[in-house]
PDB file of C-alpha atoms in Angstrom:
ATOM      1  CA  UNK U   1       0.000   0.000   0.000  1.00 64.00           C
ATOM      2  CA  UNK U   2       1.787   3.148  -1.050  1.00 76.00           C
ATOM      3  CA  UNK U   3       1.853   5.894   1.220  1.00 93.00           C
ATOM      4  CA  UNK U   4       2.043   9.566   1.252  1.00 96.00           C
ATOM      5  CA  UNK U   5       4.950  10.706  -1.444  1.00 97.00           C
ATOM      6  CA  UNK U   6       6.054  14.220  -1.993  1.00 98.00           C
ATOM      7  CA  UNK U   7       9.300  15.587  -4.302  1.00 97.00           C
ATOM      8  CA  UNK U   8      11.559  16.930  -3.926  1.00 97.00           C
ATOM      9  CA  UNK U   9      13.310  15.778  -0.330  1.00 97.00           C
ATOM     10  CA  UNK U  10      15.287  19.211  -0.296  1.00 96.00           C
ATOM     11  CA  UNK U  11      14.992  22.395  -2.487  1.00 96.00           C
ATOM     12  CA  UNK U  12      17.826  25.374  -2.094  1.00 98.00           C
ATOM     13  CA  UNK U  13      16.185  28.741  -3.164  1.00 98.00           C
ATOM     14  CA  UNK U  14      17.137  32.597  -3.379  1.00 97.00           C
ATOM     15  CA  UNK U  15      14.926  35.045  -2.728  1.00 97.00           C
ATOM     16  CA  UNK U  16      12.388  36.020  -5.127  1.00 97.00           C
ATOM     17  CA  UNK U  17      12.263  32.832  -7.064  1.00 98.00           C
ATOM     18  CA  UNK U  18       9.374  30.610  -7.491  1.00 98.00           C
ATOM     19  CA  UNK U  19       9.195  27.044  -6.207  1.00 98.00           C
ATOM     20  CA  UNK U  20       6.745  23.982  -7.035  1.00 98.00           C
ATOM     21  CA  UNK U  21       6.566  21.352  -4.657  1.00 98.00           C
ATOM     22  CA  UNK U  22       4.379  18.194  -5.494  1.00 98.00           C
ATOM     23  CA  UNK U  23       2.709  15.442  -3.395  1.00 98.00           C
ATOM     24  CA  UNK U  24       0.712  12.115  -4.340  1.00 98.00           C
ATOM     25  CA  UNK U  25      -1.425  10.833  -1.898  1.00 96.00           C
ATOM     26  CA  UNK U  26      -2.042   7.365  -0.043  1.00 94.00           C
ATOM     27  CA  UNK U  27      -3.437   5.185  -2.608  1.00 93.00           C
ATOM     28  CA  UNK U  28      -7.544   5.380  -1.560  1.00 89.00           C
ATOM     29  CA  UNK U  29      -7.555   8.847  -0.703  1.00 92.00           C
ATOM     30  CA  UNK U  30      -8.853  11.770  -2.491  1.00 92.00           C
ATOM     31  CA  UNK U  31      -8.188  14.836  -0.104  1.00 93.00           C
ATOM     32  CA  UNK U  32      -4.901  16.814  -0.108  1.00 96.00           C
ATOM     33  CA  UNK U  33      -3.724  19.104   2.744  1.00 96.00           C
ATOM     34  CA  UNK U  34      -0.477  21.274   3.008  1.00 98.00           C
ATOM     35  CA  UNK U  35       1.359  22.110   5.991  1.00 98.00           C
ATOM     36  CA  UNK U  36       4.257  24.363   6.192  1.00 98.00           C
ATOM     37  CA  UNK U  37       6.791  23.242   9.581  1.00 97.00           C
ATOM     38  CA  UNK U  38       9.135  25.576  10.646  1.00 96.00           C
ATOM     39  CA  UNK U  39      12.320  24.782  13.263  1.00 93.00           C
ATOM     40  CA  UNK U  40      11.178  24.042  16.569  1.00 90.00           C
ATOM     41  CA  UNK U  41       7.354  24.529  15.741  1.00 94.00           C
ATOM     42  CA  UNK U  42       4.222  22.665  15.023  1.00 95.00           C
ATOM     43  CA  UNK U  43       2.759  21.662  11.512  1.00 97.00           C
ATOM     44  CA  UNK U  44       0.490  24.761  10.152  1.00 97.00           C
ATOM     45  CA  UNK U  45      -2.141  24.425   7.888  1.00 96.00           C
ATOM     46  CA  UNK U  46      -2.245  26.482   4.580  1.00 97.00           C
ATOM     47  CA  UNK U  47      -4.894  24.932   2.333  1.00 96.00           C
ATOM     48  CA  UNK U  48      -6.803  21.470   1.403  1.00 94.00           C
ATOM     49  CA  UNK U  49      -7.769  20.311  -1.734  1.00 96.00           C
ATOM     50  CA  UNK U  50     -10.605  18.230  -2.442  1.00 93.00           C
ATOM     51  CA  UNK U  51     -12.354  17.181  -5.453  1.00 93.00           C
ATOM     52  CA  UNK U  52      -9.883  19.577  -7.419  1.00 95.00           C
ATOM     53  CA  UNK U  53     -11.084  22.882  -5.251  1.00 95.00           C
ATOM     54  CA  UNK U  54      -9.123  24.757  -2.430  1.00 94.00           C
ATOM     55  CA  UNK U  55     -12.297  23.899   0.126  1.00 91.00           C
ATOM     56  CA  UNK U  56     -10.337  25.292   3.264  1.00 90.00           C
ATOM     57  CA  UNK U  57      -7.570  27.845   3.349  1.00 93.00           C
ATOM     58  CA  UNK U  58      -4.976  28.965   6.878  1.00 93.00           C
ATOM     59  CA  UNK U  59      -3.290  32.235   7.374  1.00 94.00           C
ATOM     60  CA  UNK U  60      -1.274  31.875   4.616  1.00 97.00           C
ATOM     61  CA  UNK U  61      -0.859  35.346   1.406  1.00 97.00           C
ATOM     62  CA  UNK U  62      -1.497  34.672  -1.905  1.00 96.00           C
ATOM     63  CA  UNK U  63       1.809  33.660  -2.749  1.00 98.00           C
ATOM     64  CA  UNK U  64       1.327  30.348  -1.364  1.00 98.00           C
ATOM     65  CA  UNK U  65      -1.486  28.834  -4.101  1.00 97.00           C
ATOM     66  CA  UNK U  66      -1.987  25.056  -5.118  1.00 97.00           C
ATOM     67  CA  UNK U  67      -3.919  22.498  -7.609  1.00 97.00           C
ATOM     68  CA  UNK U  68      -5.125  19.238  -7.181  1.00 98.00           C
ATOM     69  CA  UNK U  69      -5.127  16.611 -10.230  1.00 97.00           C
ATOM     70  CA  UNK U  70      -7.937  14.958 -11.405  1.00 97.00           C
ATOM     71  CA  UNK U  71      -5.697  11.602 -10.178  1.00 95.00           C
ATOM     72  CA  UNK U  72      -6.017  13.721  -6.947  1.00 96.00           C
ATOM     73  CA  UNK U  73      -1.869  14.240  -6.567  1.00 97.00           C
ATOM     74  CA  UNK U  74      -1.415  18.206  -5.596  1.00 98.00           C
ATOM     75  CA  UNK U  75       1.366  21.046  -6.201  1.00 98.00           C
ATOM     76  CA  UNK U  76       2.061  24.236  -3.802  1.00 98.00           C
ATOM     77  CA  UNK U  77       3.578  26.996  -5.391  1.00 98.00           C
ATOM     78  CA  UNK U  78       5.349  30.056  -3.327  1.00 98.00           C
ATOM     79  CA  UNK U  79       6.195  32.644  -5.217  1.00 97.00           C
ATOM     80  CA  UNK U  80       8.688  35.189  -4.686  1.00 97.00           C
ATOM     81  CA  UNK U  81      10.380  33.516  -2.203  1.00 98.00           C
ATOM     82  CA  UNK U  82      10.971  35.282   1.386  1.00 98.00           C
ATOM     83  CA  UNK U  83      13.909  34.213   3.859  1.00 97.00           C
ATOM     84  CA  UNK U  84      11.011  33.075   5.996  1.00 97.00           C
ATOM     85  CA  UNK U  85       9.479  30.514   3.734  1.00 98.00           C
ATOM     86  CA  UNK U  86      12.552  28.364   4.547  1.00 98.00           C
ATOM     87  CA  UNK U  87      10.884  25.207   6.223  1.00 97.00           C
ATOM     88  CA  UNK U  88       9.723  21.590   5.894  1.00 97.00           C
ATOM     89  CA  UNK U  89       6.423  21.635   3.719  1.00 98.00           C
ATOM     90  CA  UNK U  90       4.284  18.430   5.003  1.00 98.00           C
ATOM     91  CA  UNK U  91       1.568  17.346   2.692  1.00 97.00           C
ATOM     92  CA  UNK U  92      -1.006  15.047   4.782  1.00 96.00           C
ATOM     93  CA  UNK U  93      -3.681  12.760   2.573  1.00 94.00           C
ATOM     94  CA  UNK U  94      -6.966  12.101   4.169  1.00 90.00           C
ATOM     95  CA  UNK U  95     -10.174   9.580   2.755  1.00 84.00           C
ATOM     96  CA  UNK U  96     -13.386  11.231   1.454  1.00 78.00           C
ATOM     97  CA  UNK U  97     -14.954  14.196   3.609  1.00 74.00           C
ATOM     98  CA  UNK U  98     -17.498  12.236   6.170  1.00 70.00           C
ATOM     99  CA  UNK U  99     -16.919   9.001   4.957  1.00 63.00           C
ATOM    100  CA  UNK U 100     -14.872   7.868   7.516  1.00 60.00           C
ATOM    101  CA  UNK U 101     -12.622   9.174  10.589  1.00 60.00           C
ATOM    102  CA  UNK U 102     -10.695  11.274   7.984  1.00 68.00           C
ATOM    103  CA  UNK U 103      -7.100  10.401   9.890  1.00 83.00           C
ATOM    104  CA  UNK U 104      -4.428  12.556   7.833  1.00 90.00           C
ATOM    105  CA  UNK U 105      -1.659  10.648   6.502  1.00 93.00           C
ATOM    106  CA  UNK U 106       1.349  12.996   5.909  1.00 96.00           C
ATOM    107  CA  UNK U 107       4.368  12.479   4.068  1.00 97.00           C
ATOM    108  CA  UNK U 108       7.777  12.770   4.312  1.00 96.00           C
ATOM    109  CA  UNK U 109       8.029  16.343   3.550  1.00 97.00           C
ATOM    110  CA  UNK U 110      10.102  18.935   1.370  1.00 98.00           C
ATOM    111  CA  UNK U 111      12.455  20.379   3.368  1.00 97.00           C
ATOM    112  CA  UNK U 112      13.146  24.021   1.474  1.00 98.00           C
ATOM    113  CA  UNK U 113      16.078  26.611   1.968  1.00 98.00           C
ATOM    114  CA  UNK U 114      15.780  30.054   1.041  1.00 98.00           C
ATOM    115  CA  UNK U 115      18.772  32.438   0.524  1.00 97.00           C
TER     116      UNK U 115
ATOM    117  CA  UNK M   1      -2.893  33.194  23.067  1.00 76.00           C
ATOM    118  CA  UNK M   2      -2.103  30.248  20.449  1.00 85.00           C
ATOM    119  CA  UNK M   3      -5.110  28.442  19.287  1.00 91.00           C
ATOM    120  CA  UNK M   4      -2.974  24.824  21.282  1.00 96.00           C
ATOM    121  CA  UNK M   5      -0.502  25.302  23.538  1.00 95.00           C
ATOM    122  CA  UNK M   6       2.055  22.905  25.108  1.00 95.00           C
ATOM    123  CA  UNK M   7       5.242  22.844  27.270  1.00 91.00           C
ATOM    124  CA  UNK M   8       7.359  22.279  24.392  1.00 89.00           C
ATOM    125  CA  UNK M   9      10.167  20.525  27.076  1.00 88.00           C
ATOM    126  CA  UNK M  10      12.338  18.793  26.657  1.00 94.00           C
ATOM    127  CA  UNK M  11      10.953  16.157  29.719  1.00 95.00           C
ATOM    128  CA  UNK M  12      13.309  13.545  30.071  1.00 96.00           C
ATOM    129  CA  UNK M  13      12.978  10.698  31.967  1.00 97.00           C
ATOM    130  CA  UNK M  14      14.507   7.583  32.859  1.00 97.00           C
ATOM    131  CA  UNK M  15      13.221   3.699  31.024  1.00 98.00           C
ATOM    132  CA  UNK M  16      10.175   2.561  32.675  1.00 97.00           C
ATOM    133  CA  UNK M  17       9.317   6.044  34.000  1.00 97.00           C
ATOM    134  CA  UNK M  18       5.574   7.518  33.758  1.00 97.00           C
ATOM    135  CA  UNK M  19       5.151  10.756  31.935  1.00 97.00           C
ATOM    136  CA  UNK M  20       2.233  13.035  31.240  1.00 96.00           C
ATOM    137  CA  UNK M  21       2.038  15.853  28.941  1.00 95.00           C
ATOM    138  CA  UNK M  22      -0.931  18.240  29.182  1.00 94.00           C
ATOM    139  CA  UNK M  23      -2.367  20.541  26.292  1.00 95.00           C
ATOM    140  CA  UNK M  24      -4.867  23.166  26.263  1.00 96.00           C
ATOM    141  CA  UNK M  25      -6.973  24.319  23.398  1.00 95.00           C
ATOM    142  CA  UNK M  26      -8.680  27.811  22.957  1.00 93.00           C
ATOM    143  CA  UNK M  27     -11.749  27.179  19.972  1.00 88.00           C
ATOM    144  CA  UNK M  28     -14.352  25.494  22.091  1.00 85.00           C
ATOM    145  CA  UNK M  29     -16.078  24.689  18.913  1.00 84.00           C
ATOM    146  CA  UNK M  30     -13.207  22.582  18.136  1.00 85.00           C
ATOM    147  CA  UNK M  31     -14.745  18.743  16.903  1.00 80.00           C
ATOM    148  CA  UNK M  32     -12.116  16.041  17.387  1.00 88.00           C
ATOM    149  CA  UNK M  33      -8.811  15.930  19.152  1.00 92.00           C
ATOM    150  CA  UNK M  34      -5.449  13.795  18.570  1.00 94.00           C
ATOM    151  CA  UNK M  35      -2.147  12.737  19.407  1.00 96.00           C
ATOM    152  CA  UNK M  36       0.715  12.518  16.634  1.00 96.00           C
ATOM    153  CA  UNK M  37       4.414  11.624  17.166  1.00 97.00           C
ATOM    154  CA  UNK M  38       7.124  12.920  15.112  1.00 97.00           C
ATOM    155  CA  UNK M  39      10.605  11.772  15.439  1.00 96.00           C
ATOM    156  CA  UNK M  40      13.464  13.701  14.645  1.00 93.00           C
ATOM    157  CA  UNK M  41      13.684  15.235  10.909  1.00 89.00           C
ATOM    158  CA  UNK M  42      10.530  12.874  10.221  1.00 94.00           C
ATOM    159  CA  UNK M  43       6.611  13.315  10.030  1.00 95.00           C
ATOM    160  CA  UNK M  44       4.149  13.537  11.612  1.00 96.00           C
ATOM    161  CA  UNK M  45       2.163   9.832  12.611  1.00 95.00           C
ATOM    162  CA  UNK M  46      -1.082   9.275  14.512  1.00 94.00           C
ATOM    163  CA  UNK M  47      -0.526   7.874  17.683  1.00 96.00           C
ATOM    164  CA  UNK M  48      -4.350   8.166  18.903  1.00 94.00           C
ATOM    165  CA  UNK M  49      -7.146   9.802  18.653  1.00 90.00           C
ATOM    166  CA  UNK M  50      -8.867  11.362  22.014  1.00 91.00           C
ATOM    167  CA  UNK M  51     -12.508  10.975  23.412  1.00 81.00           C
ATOM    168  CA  UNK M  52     -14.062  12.667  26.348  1.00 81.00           C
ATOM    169  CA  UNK M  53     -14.523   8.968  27.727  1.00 83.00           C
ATOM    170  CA  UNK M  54     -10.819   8.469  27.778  1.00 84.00           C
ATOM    171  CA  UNK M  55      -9.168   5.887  25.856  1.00 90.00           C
ATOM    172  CA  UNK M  56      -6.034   3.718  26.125  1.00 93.00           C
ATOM    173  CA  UNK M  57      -3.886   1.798  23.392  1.00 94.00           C
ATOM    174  CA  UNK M  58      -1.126  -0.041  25.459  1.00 96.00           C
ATOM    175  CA  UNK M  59       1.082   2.205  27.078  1.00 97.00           C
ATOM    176  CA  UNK M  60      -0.490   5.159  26.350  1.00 97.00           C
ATOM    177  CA  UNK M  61      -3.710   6.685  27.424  1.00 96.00           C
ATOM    178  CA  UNK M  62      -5.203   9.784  26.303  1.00 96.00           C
ATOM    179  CA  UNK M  63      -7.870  12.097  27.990  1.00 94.00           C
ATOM    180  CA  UNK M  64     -10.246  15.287  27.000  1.00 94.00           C
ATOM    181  CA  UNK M  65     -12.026  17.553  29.319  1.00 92.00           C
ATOM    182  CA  UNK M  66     -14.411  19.900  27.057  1.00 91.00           C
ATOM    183  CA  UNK M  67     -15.384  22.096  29.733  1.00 91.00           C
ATOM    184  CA  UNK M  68     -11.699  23.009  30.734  1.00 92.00           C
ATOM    185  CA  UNK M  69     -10.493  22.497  26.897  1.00 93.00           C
ATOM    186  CA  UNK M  70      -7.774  20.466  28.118  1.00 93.00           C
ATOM    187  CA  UNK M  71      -6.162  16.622  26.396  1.00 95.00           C
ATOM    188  CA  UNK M  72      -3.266  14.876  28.131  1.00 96.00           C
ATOM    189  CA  UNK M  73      -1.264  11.890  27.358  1.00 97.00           C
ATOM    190  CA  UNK M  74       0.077   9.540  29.635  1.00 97.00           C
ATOM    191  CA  UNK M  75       2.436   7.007  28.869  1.00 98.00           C
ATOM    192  CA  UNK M  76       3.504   4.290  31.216  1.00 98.00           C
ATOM    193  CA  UNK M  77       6.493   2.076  31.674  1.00 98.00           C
ATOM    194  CA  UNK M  78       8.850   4.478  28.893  1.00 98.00           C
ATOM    195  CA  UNK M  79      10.898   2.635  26.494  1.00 98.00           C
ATOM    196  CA  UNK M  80      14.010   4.326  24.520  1.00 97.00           C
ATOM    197  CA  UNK M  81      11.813   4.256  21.574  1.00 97.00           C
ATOM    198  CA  UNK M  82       8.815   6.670  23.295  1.00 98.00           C
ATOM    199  CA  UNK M  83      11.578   9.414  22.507  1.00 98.00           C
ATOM    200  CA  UNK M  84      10.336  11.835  20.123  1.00 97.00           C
ATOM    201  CA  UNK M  85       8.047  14.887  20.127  1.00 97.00           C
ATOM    202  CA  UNK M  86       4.420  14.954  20.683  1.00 98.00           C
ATOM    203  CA  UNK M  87       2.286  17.151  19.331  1.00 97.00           C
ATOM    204  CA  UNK M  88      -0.977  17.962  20.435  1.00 97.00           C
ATOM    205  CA  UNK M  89      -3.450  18.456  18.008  1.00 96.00           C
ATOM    206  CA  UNK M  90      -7.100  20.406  17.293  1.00 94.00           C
ATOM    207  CA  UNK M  91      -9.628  19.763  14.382  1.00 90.00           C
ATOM    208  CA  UNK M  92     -11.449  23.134  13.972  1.00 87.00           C
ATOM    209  CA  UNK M  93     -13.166  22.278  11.049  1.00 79.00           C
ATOM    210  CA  UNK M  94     -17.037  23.105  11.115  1.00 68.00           C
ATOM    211  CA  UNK M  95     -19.245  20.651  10.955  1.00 60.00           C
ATOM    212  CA  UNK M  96     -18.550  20.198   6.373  1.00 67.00           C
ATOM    213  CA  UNK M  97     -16.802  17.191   6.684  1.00 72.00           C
ATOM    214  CA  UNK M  98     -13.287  18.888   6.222  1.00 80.00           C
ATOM    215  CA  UNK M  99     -10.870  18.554   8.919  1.00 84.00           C
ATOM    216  CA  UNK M 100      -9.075  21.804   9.900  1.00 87.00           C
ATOM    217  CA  UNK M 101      -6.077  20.932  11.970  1.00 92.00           C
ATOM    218  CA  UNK M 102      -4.148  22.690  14.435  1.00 94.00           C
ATOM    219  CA  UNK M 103      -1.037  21.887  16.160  1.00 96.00           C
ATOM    220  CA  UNK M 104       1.161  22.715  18.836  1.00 96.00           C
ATOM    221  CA  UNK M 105       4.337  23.269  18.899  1.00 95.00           C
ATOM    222  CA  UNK M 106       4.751  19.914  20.484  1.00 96.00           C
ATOM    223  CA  UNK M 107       6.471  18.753  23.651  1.00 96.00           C
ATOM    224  CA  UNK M 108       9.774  16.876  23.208  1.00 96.00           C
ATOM    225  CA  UNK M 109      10.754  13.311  25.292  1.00 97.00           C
ATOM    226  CA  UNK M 110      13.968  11.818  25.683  1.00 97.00           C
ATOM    227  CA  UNK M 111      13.836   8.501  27.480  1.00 97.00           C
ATOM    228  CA  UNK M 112      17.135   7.765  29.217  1.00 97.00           C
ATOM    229  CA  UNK M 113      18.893   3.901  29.510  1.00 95.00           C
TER     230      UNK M 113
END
């Protein structure tokens, strides 16, 4: 059974550029979240995908936007990159909204450096 | 006031020790409540969900009191392995279907030989 994947492991940025990360999710499930982790803090939510549509979104500016795939696999893009952004980006898979305890599966993360 | 808050630690205790680790939420609309353990430079994993009734798996029991917004975690007779960091965490989701989580910053064990 194939968990959680994401890609890249590690990304080294500069300010100001772009970056895509991507994430496929446990084979069964259909619902994508993101979570950006920095040092010494807790996961926290930006945005879940569902059925192809952001349905929930966290604190998070419009730099940080996303897509889901109709094979429901999902991208986050930053753009123009801040010194802060530097942190381990968790994507978490879930089953169908109310079909089931909805337990997030995350995966192994992106860890991203910006310079 | 953070939405979860935790002593993020470190607690460290020797093998076979009993630990507890408190957490207290501030949405008291919140609609489910869990325990994840992340080891170092890893994910996040589900180590149980929590009920106002209380519920155990093994070691580890976990508790919720609505009215105070408080969930513990106790975990009896430590092993090396229980080291790691525990994060306490909050579905605020309303009642669509979508879970809305929030974490702590998490509290950090180190079980000692």
């Amino acid at each position: 059974d194939a968990g959680v994947t994401q890609s890249p492991t590690h990304l080294i940025k500069t300010r100001g550029q772009q970056v895509t990360l991507r994430c496929s999710p446990k084979s069964g499930h259909d619902t994508v979240s993101w979570y950006q982790q920095a040092l010494g803090q807790g996961p926290q939510f930006i945005f879940q995908y569902y059925e192809e549509e952001e349905r929930q979104r966290g604190n998070f500016p419009d730099r940080f936007s996303g897509h889901q795939f109709p094979n429901y696999s999902s991208e986050l893009n930053v753009n123009a990159l801040l010194l802060g952004d530097s942190a381990l980006y968790l994507c978490a898979s879930s089953d169908t909204p109310g079909r089931s305890q909805e337990t997030q599966y995350f995966g192994p993360g992106t860890r991203l450096l910006v310079l | 006031r953070k939405e979860v808050e935790q002593d993020p630690g470190p607690f460290n205790v020797p093998e076979g020790a009993t630990v507890a680790f408190n957490c207290t939420y501030s949405n008291s609309a919140s609609q489910s409540f869990f325990w994840y353990r992340q080891d170092c430079r890893k994910e996040p994993k589900l180590l149980m969900s929590v009920y106002s009734s209380g519920n155990e798996d093994g070691r580890f029991t976990a508790q919720l009191n609505r009215a105070s917004q408080y969930i513990s975690l106790l975990i009896r007779d430590s092993k090396l392995s229980d080291s790691a960091t525990y994060l306490c965490v909050v579905n605020i989701g309303r009642n669509t279907g979508f879970q809305k989580l929030v974490f702590g910053t998490g509290t950090r064990l180190l079980v000692s030989p």
